[in-house]
Amino acid sequence: MAGLLCQVCGGPADRNENGVLWRIGDAPDAPGSWPQGLETAHPPVCQPCADLSVRACPHLRQRFVALRVRSWTQAGVHGALYRPGCPDPVLTDATGIPFDHPAVQWIIASQLIVRLDRFTFTHIATGTPDG
Ligand SMILES: [Zn+2]
């Protein structure tokens, strides 16, 4: 994610003058809510893998939107959250935690979460904004 590599093939994500190509799916816990609160643990995609990512990823299979993202911020991590315990820390949840939250020191991170700050909607085939 931090290197903006394609989530399918691991090559460079597609980038043009409008930004980096991302596909974002419906939030499973809030269908129909996208695109808002655009924080994602899903990396961008390259053009050849854009369609494959929708077929391969259950998260994207139902509904998705394609975005060209011009700026983003590393916002936190998703992983296994623990709390202090004796004799060992106790696993409490699988969740996302922002970097500025005190609990971030108790998470074993598995995915980086980025906040998509500036973006436009796009058609995958042409890469042009569709308003
Ligand atoms: Zn790819």
PDB file of C-alpha atoms in Angstrom, residues 1 28 39-42 75-81 93-99 104 106-114:
ATOM      1  CA  MET A   1       0.000   0.000   0.000  1.00  0.00           C
ATOM      2  CA  PRO A  28     -20.230  -4.319   4.245  1.00  0.00           C
ATOM      3  CA  GLU A  39     -10.525   5.401   4.437  1.00  0.00           C
ATOM      4  CA  THR A  40      -9.473   2.108   2.954  1.00  0.00           C
ATOM      5  CA  ALA A  41      -7.103  -0.752   3.634  1.00  0.00           C
ATOM      6  CA  HIS A  42      -7.403  -1.874   0.020  1.00  0.00           C
ATOM      7  CA  ALA A  75      -4.183   7.256   8.563  1.00  0.00           C
ATOM      8  CA  GLY A  76      -3.751   4.114  10.647  1.00  0.00           C
ATOM      9  CA  VAL A  77      -3.530   0.349  10.622  1.00  0.00           C
ATOM     10  CA  HIS A  78      -5.899  -2.609  10.682  1.00  0.00           C
ATOM     11  CA  GLY A  79      -4.986  -5.679  12.681  1.00  0.00           C
ATOM     12  CA  ALA A  80      -5.339  -7.662  15.902  1.00  0.00           C
ATOM     13  CA  LEU A  81      -5.994  -5.366  18.865  1.00  0.00           C
ATOM     14  CA  ASP A  93     -10.787  -7.366  18.443  1.00  0.00           C
ATOM     15  CA  ALA A  94      -9.818  -7.221  14.791  1.00  0.00           C
ATOM     16  CA  THR A  95     -10.145  -3.561  13.991  1.00  0.00           C
ATOM     17  CA  GLY A  96      -8.669  -0.413  12.533  1.00  0.00           C
ATOM     18  CA  ILE A  97      -6.905   2.148  14.731  1.00  0.00           C
ATOM     19  CA  PRO A  98      -5.753   5.648  13.721  1.00  0.00           C
ATOM     20  CA  PHE A  99      -2.065   6.416  14.269  1.00  0.00           C
ATOM     21  CA  VAL A 104      -2.207   1.865  18.343  1.00  0.00           C
ATOM     22  CA  TRP A 106      -1.488  -2.539  21.286  1.00  0.00           C
ATOM     23  CA  ILE A 107      -2.235  -3.593  17.726  1.00  0.00           C
ATOM     24  CA  ILE A 108      -0.416  -6.155  15.608  1.00  0.00           C
ATOM     25  CA  ALA A 109      -0.929  -4.463  12.267  1.00  0.00           C
ATOM     26  CA  SER A 110      -1.654  -6.427   9.132  1.00  0.00           C
ATOM     27  CA  GLN A 111      -2.843  -3.666   6.786  1.00  0.00           C
ATOM     28  CA  LEU A 112      -2.106   0.016   6.333  1.00  0.00           C
ATOM     29  CA  ILE A 113      -5.181   2.288   6.196  1.00  0.00           C
ATOM     30  CA  VAL A 114      -5.058   5.364   3.986  1.00  0.00           C
TER      31      VAL A 114
END
